[in-house]
Structure formats: C-alpha cells, structure tokens
Amino acid sequence: MNLANSKDIQKLTLETTDLNASFHMPYHFQVRFTQNLFSPDNDTLLTTLTADTDQPIKLLFFIDANLAAAQPNLIRQIEDYCAAHPLHFSLIAPCIEVQGSEAGKQLTQWQALHQTLLNLRVDRHNLVCAVGGGALLDLIGFVCSSFHRGVPLVRIPSTVLAQNDAGIGVKNGVNALGHKNLLGNFCPPRAVINDFSLLSSLAARDKIAGLAEAVKVALIQDQAFFLWLEEHAQRLANFDAEPSQYAIWRCAQLHLNKITLGGDPFERGNGRPLDYGHWSAHKLEILSDYRIRHGEAVAVGMLLDAIYANLNGMLEQSSVERIRTLLRTLGFKLWYPELTSQDGLLQGLEDFRQHLGGRLSIPLLTSIGQSRDVQHIDTAQMRRALMLLQETESAGTKAES
C-alpha cells in the first residue's frame, strides 16, 4: 500500500479500531518490628534498605519535631547510625525537623517541603525516611509520591496509632479547605519499620488513643481479638510492654490483611469496613480544631454507631455495653462538648459521602466481629443515639465521682 496516496490513508483511518492497554503493577513492602532501631548493633534498617541493591543509598530523614523534642538524642543516633555504614548509606543533608500533628498536615507545608526536596536535588534514586506520627507520615507520603512522580519512602512510625494503622497502609494526604485528607493519593511505601522504643516518650493520652484502632479492627473482623482486648484491658490501659506490643502487632496484621486481601487496596469501591466509627470521628476532630485526638474521636464514633445499630435492631444491647466497658477501661472519654452541636456533627455524613465518591456507605456492627454496610442513615434516629450517648456517659461520670 502506498501511504502517499490520500485515498489509501483515508481508508486506513476508517479501518482502525480502539486500542486497549492493560497491565498489572505488583506491590510489595515489609512491615518490620524491632526495638532501638538506630542502635549500632541493630541491623533492621540496614537489611531492609539494602535488600534489593548493592549500591550505596542516598538518604534523607524527615523527623517529627515533637518526637525530636521528646527524644533529644534521636537525631544524633540516626546520623551516627548512617555514618557507621558508609559503604551503604550517605545522608543528603542533616535530619530535617517538620511540624507533626494535624496542624502541620497542611497544603502550605506540602508545598514548602517540595521546595526543600528541589533545593536538595532529591530524585527517584534516593530514599526518604519519615520518622513520626500518622499526620507526619501522611504529609511526607504525599510530598514524596507527588515529587518527580514518586520518590521512594520508608515510614518509621512513632505513635501507637501510626504503628498499628495510619503508618502501614497506602494512603497519603493533607487537610485542605476545611476537610480532613481532602487532597492526597494512594502510594505504597518502600517499607514500614515499627520501633517500639519510639513510643516511650509518648504522653499516656497518646499511648491509649492509638488503641482505638485495635478495638475497631477487632469489632469488624475478629471476635477473638476483641475478647483478648477485654481480658487485657487494664494492662493495656497501663501500657504494659508485652500486651501493648502484641496489640499493636495484631492490629497492624489485621489492617494489612484487609488492605491487601480485601480486593480494594486503593478504595475504588464504596465499602470501607476499616472506617468503622470514622464518619463522626473526622467531624469531631474538625469541630474541636483537632484538640481531640483521632483515636479519641474514633472511640466516640464507634460507640455512637453501636448505639445507633442497636436502636435499629442490628446489634444486641449486651454488645453495646461490652464495647462501652472496654473503651472506658482503656481510659477513653466518651463524651465531648462538641457533640452537642448535632447539626455540625451530622454534617459529617455528607462529608463522608463525598469522601467515598458520591455514595454513602457506613459500616455498622451486627455482632462483635461482624459488620455490614448500610447506604442510608436515619438522622432522627442518629440524633436519638447521640442523646442516649450523652445520657449514659453523663451518668457514668457521676457514678465514677
């Protein structure tokens, strides 16, 4: 065929068909558990980062400023560890402190950190290590995944919540326009390393707050784990080392199994069992200007949804009381003044619907260890659940005093 002939070209154009592209991208990352990660005799970081290469790795560390203040020797330990392995590691720059917490998880800081990476000439052959709580990991994850279309990231979580939930998934993001995690993406890390010793400087409140996610994942999929939490509740409230480490490990395992084996790691569908108790929790955090920790808000959200499920005949009252007792024993406060703003809190349902992509899907318990999604919430019934929550927690406070 002579393609110079215009009739032949026209015929060729008319005979073309649609083109289809299909490919699969496998993801693999380890979640490792250790203590004293940056001790000279601990090879966890070394073996994790050098497993796939024999070339020297250029590293950049971002450190949660709150963690650096609480553990003033940490930055020196990190830099000494890298200096002790000159054939494997070199630091692009000294460790960089970044504001953690939800207050620092903002678009302005995301942009500023892009400038930092640009100034340091970081590229996709380098590795960034983020050491901090869930908010910092969300922020740095979004920074790395959007810079040069993806700089590899290693997460080193430093809070209970980050070690058992926020730090081990594939989500990244920042808060924007009055909404939590409005901007972000899904991008798996290169690895996650949980160092139990990093939790030693946490306030008691933060040690307990992260256990809400352990209760959550037990409620939606593991009755036996919930029973274990009940049996060890007082020791967990005291943050005894052995049960606390197991609770973090088991919670991380259940979360990771749900993400990797549930068939929807990037949340293309509407079902989100791991978001049990979260529609109101996210709104409660915002209403309190993040004074209320995420885990604290989730504890309230789980109990509120359990009461609602009971009012709708889905969940037995005895199960509601077991949930309430466990949360109280762990040390959670289950009522906050912000909850009196019922209209403001119920706006969280609409926010959650938009977060899900346009269709509401709320996981509710049918028993301890089992849940199902519902697509409609009766707001009048939810208001009643809020009133019952206030009444019981007010009565509980008086009884304790």
CSV table of C-alpha atoms in Angstrom, one decimal:
chain,number,residue,atom,x,y,z
A,1,MET,CA,0.0,0.0,0.0
A,2,ASN,CA,1.3,3.4,-1.0
A,3,LEU,CA,0.7,5.6,2.0
A,4,ALA,CA,1.4,8.7,-0.1
A,5,ASN,CA,-1.9,8.1,-1.7
A,6,SER,CA,-4.6,10.2,0.1
A,7,LYS,CA,-7.3,7.6,-0.6
A,8,ASP,CA,-5.3,4.8,1.0
A,9,ILE,CA,-4.7,7.0,4.0
A,10,GLN,CA,-8.4,7.7,4.4
A,11,LYS,CA,-9.2,4.0,4.0
A,12,LEU,CA,-6.6,3.1,6.6
A,13,THR,CA,-8.1,5.7,9.0
A,14,LEU,CA,-11.6,4.3,8.6
A,15,GLU,CA,-10.5,0.8,9.3
A,16,THR,CA,-8.7,1.5,12.6
A,17,THR,CA,-10.2,0.2,15.8
A,18,ASP,CA,-9.9,1.2,19.5
A,19,LEU,CA,-6.7,0.5,21.3
A,20,ASN,CA,-6.7,-1.2,24.7
A,21,ALA,CA,-4.0,-1.1,27.3
A,22,SER,CA,-3.9,-3.5,30.3
A,23,PHE,CA,-1.1,-4.0,32.8
A,24,HIS,CA,-0.7,-5.1,36.4
A,25,MET,CA,1.8,-3.5,38.8
A,26,PRO,CA,2.7,-5.8,41.7
A,27,TYR,CA,3.4,-4.1,45.1
A,28,HIS,CA,5.4,-5.5,47.9
A,29,PHE,CA,6.6,-3.9,51.1
A,30,GLN,CA,7.6,-5.3,54.5
A,31,VAL,CA,6.2,-4.2,57.9
A,32,ARG,CA,9.0,-5.0,60.3
A,33,PHE,CA,9.0,-4.9,64.1
A,34,THR,CA,12.0,-4.1,66.3
A,35,GLN,CA,13.3,-2.1,69.3
A,36,ASN,CA,16.1,0.5,69.4
A,37,LEU,CA,16.2,0.7,65.6
A,38,PHE,CA,19.2,3.1,65.5
A,39,SER,CA,21.4,1.2,67.9
A,40,PRO,CA,24.7,0.3,66.3
A,41,ASP,CA,24.1,-3.5,66.7
A,42,ASN,CA,20.6,-3.4,65.2
A,43,ASP,CA,20.7,-4.3,61.5
A,44,THR,CA,17.0,-4.0,60.8
A,45,LEU,CA,17.3,-0.7,58.8
A,46,LEU,CA,20.4,-1.9,57.0
A,47,THR,CA,19.0,-5.2,55.8
A,48,THR,CA,15.6,-3.6,54.9
A,49,LEU,CA,17.0,-0.9,52.7
A,50,THR,CA,19.8,-2.8,51.1
A,51,ALA,CA,17.8,-6.0,50.3
A,52,ASP,CA,17.4,-5.1,46.6
A,53,THR,CA,20.6,-3.3,45.9
A,54,ASP,CA,24.3,-3.4,46.4
A,55,GLN,CA,24.8,0.2,45.5
A,56,PRO,CA,25.2,3.0,48.2
A,57,ILE,CA,21.9,4.7,49.1
A,58,LYS,CA,21.5,8.4,49.5
A,59,LEU,CA,19.1,9.0,52.4
A,60,LEU,CA,17.1,12.0,53.6
A,61,PHE,CA,15.4,11.9,57.0
A,62,PHE,CA,12.4,14.0,58.0
A,63,ILE,CA,11.7,13.9,61.8
A,64,ASP,CA,8.6,14.9,63.6
A,65,ALA,CA,9.6,18.0,65.6
A,66,ASN,CA,7.5,16.8,68.6
A,67,LEU,CA,9.4,13.5,68.6
A,68,ALA,CA,12.8,15.2,68.2
A,69,ALA,CA,12.0,17.4,71.3
A,70,ALA,CA,10.8,14.4,73.3
A,71,GLN,CA,13.9,12.3,72.4
A,72,PRO,CA,16.7,14.8,72.0
A,73,ASN,CA,19.3,12.2,71.2
A,74,LEU,CA,17.4,10.7,68.3
A,75,ILE,CA,18.8,12.8,65.5
A,76,ARG,CA,22.3,12.2,66.6
A,77,GLN,CA,21.6,8.4,66.8
A,78,ILE,CA,20.2,8.4,63.3
A,79,GLU,CA,23.2,10.3,61.9
A,80,ASP,CA,25.7,8.2,63.8
A,81,TYR,CA,24.0,5.0,62.5
A,82,CYS,CA,24.3,6.2,58.9
A,83,ALA,CA,27.9,7.2,59.5
A,84,ALA,CA,28.7,3.7,60.8
A,85,HIS,CA,27.6,2.2,57.5
A,86,PRO,CA,29.5,4.4,54.9
A,87,LEU,CA,29.5,1.7,52.2
A,88,HIS,CA,25.7,1.5,52.3
A,89,PHE,CA,24.4,4.9,53.4
A,90,SER,CA,25.1,8.6,52.8
A,91,LEU,CA,23.0,11.4,54.1
A,92,ILE,CA,21.8,14.0,51.5
A,93,ALA,CA,21.5,16.5,54.4
A,94,PRO,CA,21.3,16.6,58.1
A,95,CYS,CA,18.0,15.3,59.5
A,96,ILE,CA,15.2,17.8,58.9
A,97,GLU,CA,12.6,18.5,61.6
A,98,VAL,CA,9.0,19.0,60.4
A,99,GLN,CA,5.9,20.0,62.4
A,100,GLY,CA,3.8,17.0,63.1
A,101,SER,CA,0.2,16.7,64.2
A,102,GLU,CA,-2.9,17.7,62.2
A,103,ALA,CA,-1.9,21.4,62.4
A,104,GLY,CA,1.2,20.7,60.3
A,105,LYS,CA,-0.6,18.5,57.8
A,106,GLN,CA,-1.5,21.4,55.5
A,107,LEU,CA,-1.1,22.3,51.9
A,108,THR,CA,1.3,25.2,52.6
A,109,GLN,CA,3.8,22.8,54.3
A,110,TRP,CA,3.4,20.3,51.5
A,111,GLN,CA,4.5,23.0,49.1
A,112,ALA,CA,7.4,24.1,51.3
A,113,LEU,CA,8.7,20.5,51.5
A,114,HIS,CA,8.6,20.2,47.7
A,115,GLN,CA,10.9,23.2,47.7
A,116,THR,CA,13.2,21.6,50.2
A,117,LEU,CA,13.4,18.4,48.0
A,118,LEU,CA,14.1,20.6,45.0
A,119,ASN,CA,16.8,22.5,46.7
A,120,LEU,CA,18.5,19.3,47.8
A,121,ARG,CA,18.2,17.8,44.3
A,122,VAL,CA,16.4,14.7,45.6
A,123,ASP,CA,15.5,12.3,42.9
A,124,ARG,CA,13.8,8.9,42.4
A,125,HIS,CA,17.0,7.0,43.0
A,126,ASN,CA,17.2,8.4,46.6
A,127,LEU,CA,15.3,7.3,49.7
A,128,VAL,CA,13.3,9.4,52.1
A,129,CYS,CA,12.7,8.2,55.6
A,130,ALA,CA,9.9,9.7,57.6
A,131,VAL,CA,10.0,9.3,61.4
A,132,GLY,CA,7.0,10.5,63.2
A,133,GLY,CA,3.2,10.1,63.9
A,134,GLY,CA,0.5,9.4,61.4
A,135,ALA,CA,-0.1,13.1,60.4
A,136,LEU,CA,3.6,13.5,59.5
A,137,LEU,CA,3.6,10.2,57.6
A,138,ASP,CA,0.5,11.3,55.6
A,139,LEU,CA,2.2,14.6,54.8
A,140,ILE,CA,5.6,13.2,53.8
A,141,GLY,CA,4.0,10.4,51.9
A,142,PHE,CA,2.1,12.9,49.8
A,143,VAL,CA,5.2,15.0,49.3
A,144,CYS,CA,7.3,12.0,48.1
A,145,SER,CA,4.6,10.4,46.0
A,146,SER,CA,4.0,13.7,44.1
A,147,PHE,CA,7.6,14.8,43.7
A,148,HIS,CA,9.2,13.7,40.4
A,149,ARG,CA,6.1,11.4,40.2
A,150,GLY,CA,7.3,9.3,43.1
A,151,VAL,CA,10.4,9.3,45.4
A,152,PRO,CA,10.7,6.1,47.4
A,153,LEU,CA,9.6,6.4,51.1
A,154,VAL,CA,10.3,4.4,54.2
A,155,ARG,CA,7.9,5.0,57.1
A,156,ILE,CA,9.1,4.8,60.7
A,157,PRO,CA,6.0,5.4,62.8
A,158,SER,CA,6.5,6.8,66.3
A,159,THR,CA,3.0,6.6,67.7
A,160,VAL,CA,0.7,3.7,68.6
A,161,LEU,CA,-1.9,4.9,66.0
A,162,ALA,CA,0.7,5.1,63.3
A,163,GLN,CA,2.3,1.7,64.1
A,164,ASN,CA,-0.9,-0.2,64.1
A,165,ASP,CA,-2.9,1.7,61.5
A,166,ALA,CA,-2.0,5.0,59.8
A,167,GLY,CA,1.6,4.2,59.0
A,168,ILE,CA,1.1,0.7,57.5
A,169,GLY,CA,-1.4,1.4,54.7
A,170,VAL,CA,-1.2,3.1,51.3
A,171,LYS,CA,-2.8,6.4,51.9
A,172,ASN,CA,-1.2,9.8,51.9
A,173,GLY,CA,-2.7,13.3,52.2
A,174,VAL,CA,-3.1,16.7,53.7
A,175,ASN,CA,-6.1,18.6,55.1
A,176,ALA,CA,-7.4,21.4,53.0
A,177,LEU,CA,-10.4,23.7,52.6
A,178,GLY,CA,-11.8,22.7,56.0
A,179,HIS,CA,-11.8,19.0,55.2
A,180,LYS,CA,-9.6,16.2,56.6
A,181,ASN,CA,-7.5,14.4,54.0
A,182,LEU,CA,-9.2,16.2,51.1
A,183,LEU,CA,-6.0,16.2,49.0
A,184,GLY,CA,-3.9,13.1,48.7
A,185,ASN,CA,-3.3,9.8,46.9
A,186,PHE,CA,-2.6,6.1,47.2
A,187,CYS,CA,1.0,5.1,47.1
A,188,PRO,CA,2.6,2.2,49.0
A,189,PRO,CA,5.8,2.9,50.9
A,190,ARG,CA,9.0,1.0,50.2
A,191,ALA,CA,8.9,-0.4,53.8
A,192,VAL,CA,7.5,0.3,57.2
A,193,ILE,CA,9.6,-0.2,60.4
A,194,ASN,CA,7.9,-0.2,63.7
A,195,ASP,CA,10.2,0.6,66.6
A,196,PHE,CA,8.5,0.0,69.9
A,197,SER,CA,11.1,2.1,71.8
A,198,LEU,CA,10.0,5.2,69.8
A,199,LEU,CA,6.7,5.1,71.8
A,200,SER,CA,8.5,5.5,75.2
A,201,SER,CA,8.2,9.3,75.1
A,202,LEU,CA,4.5,9.5,74.3
A,203,ALA,CA,2.2,11.0,76.7
A,204,ALA,CA,-0.2,8.5,78.4
A,205,ARG,CA,-3.1,10.0,76.4
A,206,ASP,CA,-1.4,9.3,73.1
A,207,LYS,CA,-0.5,5.7,74.1
A,208,ILE,CA,-4.1,5.0,74.8
A,209,ALA,CA,-5.5,6.9,71.8
A,210,GLY,CA,-3.9,4.5,69.3
A,211,LEU,CA,-5.6,1.5,70.9
A,212,ALA,CA,-9.0,2.7,69.5
A,213,GLU,CA,-8.0,1.3,66.1
A,214,ALA,CA,-7.2,-2.1,67.7
A,215,VAL,CA,-10.7,-2.1,69.2
A,216,LYS,CA,-12.1,-1.1,65.8
A,217,VAL,CA,-10.5,-3.8,63.8
A,218,ALA,CA,-11.4,-6.4,66.4
A,219,LEU,CA,-15.1,-5.2,66.3
A,220,ILE,CA,-15.4,-5.5,62.5
A,221,GLN,CA,-13.5,-8.8,61.9
A,222,ASP,CA,-12.0,-10.6,64.9
A,223,GLN,CA,-14.2,-11.6,67.8
A,224,ALA,CA,-11.3,-13.5,69.4
A,225,PHE,CA,-9.1,-10.4,69.4
A,226,PHE,CA,-11.9,-8.4,71.0
A,227,LEU,CA,-12.1,-11.0,73.8
A,228,TRP,CA,-8.3,-10.7,74.2
A,229,LEU,CA,-8.6,-6.9,74.5
A,230,GLU,CA,-11.2,-7.3,77.2
A,231,GLU,CA,-9.1,-9.7,79.1
A,232,HIS,CA,-6.0,-7.5,79.0
A,233,ALA,CA,-7.8,-4.1,79.1
A,234,GLN,CA,-6.3,-2.9,82.4
A,235,ARG,CA,-2.7,-3.9,81.4
A,236,LEU,CA,-3.2,-2.1,78.1
A,237,ALA,CA,-4.5,1.0,79.9
A,238,ASN,CA,-1.2,0.9,81.9
A,239,PHE,CA,0.7,0.4,78.6
A,240,ASP,CA,2.4,-2.7,79.9
A,241,ALA,CA,5.0,-3.7,77.3
A,242,GLU,CA,4.1,-7.3,76.4
A,243,PRO,CA,0.3,-6.9,75.8
A,244,SER,CA,0.8,-3.5,74.2
A,245,GLN,CA,3.3,-4.8,71.7
A,246,TYR,CA,1.0,-7.7,70.8
A,247,ALA,CA,-2.0,-5.4,70.4
A,248,ILE,CA,0.0,-3.2,68.0
A,249,TRP,CA,1.3,-6.2,66.0
A,250,ARG,CA,-2.1,-7.9,65.8
A,251,CYS,CA,-3.9,-4.7,64.9
A,252,ALA,CA,-1.3,-4.0,62.2
A,253,GLN,CA,-1.7,-7.5,60.8
A,254,LEU,CA,-5.5,-7.3,60.6
A,255,HIS,CA,-5.3,-3.9,58.9
A,256,LEU,CA,-2.7,-5.1,56.4
A,257,ASN,CA,-4.7,-8.2,55.7
A,258,LYS,CA,-7.8,-6.1,55.0
A,259,ILE,CA,-5.9,-3.8,52.7
A,260,THR,CA,-4.0,-6.4,50.8
A,261,LEU,CA,-6.5,-9.3,50.7
A,262,GLY,CA,-9.8,-7.3,50.6
A,263,GLY,CA,-9.5,-6.8,46.9
A,264,ASP,CA,-9.7,-3.0,47.0
A,265,PRO,CA,-6.5,-1.5,48.4
A,266,PHE,CA,-7.0,1.8,46.5
A,267,GLU,CA,-10.6,2.1,47.6
A,268,ARG,CA,-12.3,2.1,44.2
A,269,GLY,CA,-15.5,0.7,45.7
A,270,ASN,CA,-17.8,2.1,48.4
A,271,GLY,CA,-17.3,-0.4,51.2
A,272,ARG,CA,-14.9,0.7,53.9
A,273,PRO,CA,-15.1,-1.5,56.9
A,274,LEU,CA,-11.9,0.0,58.2
A,275,ASP,CA,-13.7,3.3,58.5
A,276,TYR,CA,-16.0,2.0,61.2
A,277,GLY,CA,-16.8,4.9,63.6
A,278,HIS,CA,-14.9,7.3,61.4
A,279,TRP,CA,-17.7,9.4,59.7
A,280,SER,CA,-18.4,11.2,63.1
A,281,ALA,CA,-14.8,10.9,64.3
A,282,HIS,CA,-13.4,13.0,61.4
A,283,LYS,CA,-16.1,15.7,62.0
A,284,LEU,CA,-15.5,15.6,65.8
A,285,GLU,CA,-11.8,16.3,65.2
A,286,ILE,CA,-12.6,19.2,63.0
A,287,LEU,CA,-15.2,20.7,65.4
A,288,SER,CA,-12.6,20.6,68.2
A,289,ASP,CA,-9.9,22.2,65.9
A,290,TYR,CA,-8.0,18.9,66.4
A,291,ARG,CA,-7.9,19.2,70.2
A,292,ILE,CA,-9.5,15.8,70.2
A,293,ARG,CA,-7.0,13.1,69.0
A,294,HIS,CA,-8.0,10.9,66.1
A,295,GLY,CA,-8.1,7.8,68.3
A,296,GLU,CA,-10.2,9.5,70.9
A,297,ALA,CA,-12.7,10.6,68.3
A,298,VAL,CA,-12.8,7.1,66.8
A,299,ALA,CA,-13.7,5.7,70.3
A,300,VAL,CA,-16.7,8.0,70.5
A,301,GLY,CA,-17.7,7.3,66.9
A,302,MET,CA,-17.6,3.5,67.4
A,303,LEU,CA,-19.8,3.7,70.5
A,304,LEU,CA,-22.2,6.1,68.8
A,305,ASP,CA,-22.6,3.8,65.8
A,306,ALA,CA,-23.1,0.8,68.1
A,307,ILE,CA,-25.9,2.6,69.9
A,308,TYR,CA,-27.4,3.5,66.5
A,309,ALA,CA,-27.2,-0.1,65.3
A,310,ASN,CA,-28.9,-1.2,68.5
A,311,LEU,CA,-31.7,1.2,68.0
A,312,ASN,CA,-32.2,-0.2,64.5
A,313,GLY,CA,-32.3,-3.8,65.7
A,314,MET,CA,-29.0,-4.7,64.2
A,315,LEU,CA,-26.9,-5.1,67.4
A,316,GLU,CA,-27.7,-6.5,70.9
A,317,GLN,CA,-27.6,-4.2,73.8
A,318,SER,CA,-25.2,-6.5,75.6
A,319,SER,CA,-22.7,-6.0,72.8
A,320,VAL,CA,-23.1,-2.2,73.1
A,321,GLU,CA,-22.3,-2.5,76.9
A,322,ARG,CA,-19.2,-4.6,76.2
A,323,ILE,CA,-17.9,-2.0,73.8
A,324,ARG,CA,-18.6,0.8,76.3
A,325,THR,CA,-17.0,-1.1,79.1
A,326,LEU,CA,-13.8,-1.9,77.1
A,327,LEU,CA,-13.4,1.7,75.9
A,328,ARG,CA,-13.9,3.1,79.5
A,329,THR,CA,-11.5,0.6,81.0
A,330,LEU,CA,-8.8,1.6,78.4
A,331,GLY,CA,-9.3,5.2,79.6
A,332,PHE,CA,-11.3,6.8,76.8
A,333,LYS,CA,-13.5,9.7,77.4
A,334,LEU,CA,-16.7,9.1,75.5
A,335,TRP,CA,-18.5,12.5,75.5
A,336,TYR,CA,-17.2,15.9,74.5
A,337,PRO,CA,-19.0,19.3,74.4
A,338,GLU,CA,-18.6,19.4,70.6
A,339,LEU,CA,-21.1,16.6,70.3
A,340,THR,CA,-23.9,18.9,71.5
A,341,SER,CA,-23.6,20.5,68.0
A,342,GLN,CA,-25.8,17.8,66.5
A,343,ASP,CA,-26.2,19.6,63.2
A,344,GLY,CA,-22.5,20.2,62.9
A,345,LEU,CA,-21.7,16.6,63.7
A,346,LEU,CA,-24.3,15.2,61.3
A,347,GLN,CA,-22.8,17.2,58.5
A,348,GLY,CA,-20.1,14.6,58.8
A,349,LEU,CA,-22.4,12.2,57.0
A,350,GLU,CA,-22.4,14.4,53.9
A,351,ASP,CA,-18.7,14.9,54.2
A,352,PHE,CA,-18.2,11.2,54.3
A,353,ARG,CA,-20.5,10.6,51.3
A,354,GLN,CA,-18.3,13.0,49.3
A,355,HIS,CA,-15.2,11.3,50.6
A,356,LEU,CA,-16.5,8.0,49.3
A,357,GLY,CA,-17.1,9.4,45.9
A,358,GLY,CA,-20.7,10.2,46.0
A,359,ARG,CA,-22.5,7.2,47.5
A,360,LEU,CA,-22.9,6.9,51.3
A,361,SER,CA,-21.7,3.6,52.8
A,362,ILE,CA,-21.4,3.3,56.5
A,363,PRO,CA,-20.2,0.1,58.2
A,364,LEU,CA,-22.4,-0.9,61.2
A,365,LEU,CA,-21.9,-3.9,63.6
A,366,THR,CA,-24.3,-6.8,63.5
A,367,SER,CA,-22.3,-8.5,66.3
A,368,ILE,CA,-18.9,-8.3,67.8
A,369,GLY,CA,-16.6,-9.3,65.0
A,370,GLN,CA,-19.1,-8.8,62.2
A,371,SER,CA,-20.3,-5.7,60.3
A,372,ARG,CA,-22.2,-4.8,57.2
A,373,ASP,CA,-22.5,-1.7,55.1
A,374,VAL,CA,-25.7,0.4,55.1
A,375,GLN,CA,-26.4,3.1,52.5
A,376,HIS,CA,-28.8,5.2,54.5
A,377,ILE,CA,-28.6,6.8,58.0
A,378,ASP,CA,-31.8,7.9,59.7
A,379,THR,CA,-30.7,11.2,61.0
A,380,ALA,CA,-33.6,11.4,63.5
A,381,GLN,CA,-32.5,8.0,64.9
A,382,MET,CA,-28.9,9.2,64.9
A,383,ARG,CA,-29.9,12.2,67.0
A,384,ARG,CA,-31.6,9.8,69.4
A,385,ALA,CA,-28.3,7.8,69.6
A,386,LEU,CA,-26.4,11.0,70.4
A,387,MET,CA,-28.9,11.8,73.2
A,388,LEU,CA,-28.5,8.3,74.6
A,389,LEU,CA,-24.7,8.6,74.4
A,390,GLN,CA,-24.8,11.8,76.4
A,391,GLU,CA,-27.2,10.4,79.0
A,392,THR,CA,-25.1,7.2,79.6
A,393,GLU,CA,-21.8,9.0,79.7
A,394,SER,CA,-23.1,11.7,82.0
A,395,ALA,CA,-24.4,9.1,84.3
A,396,GLY,CA,-21.2,7.2,84.1
A,397,THR,CA,-19.2,10.3,85.0
A,398,LYS,CA,-21.4,10.9,88.1
A,399,ALA,CA,-21.0,7.3,89.2
A,400,GLU,CA,-17.3,7.5,89.0
A,401,SER,CA,-17.1,10.7,91.0
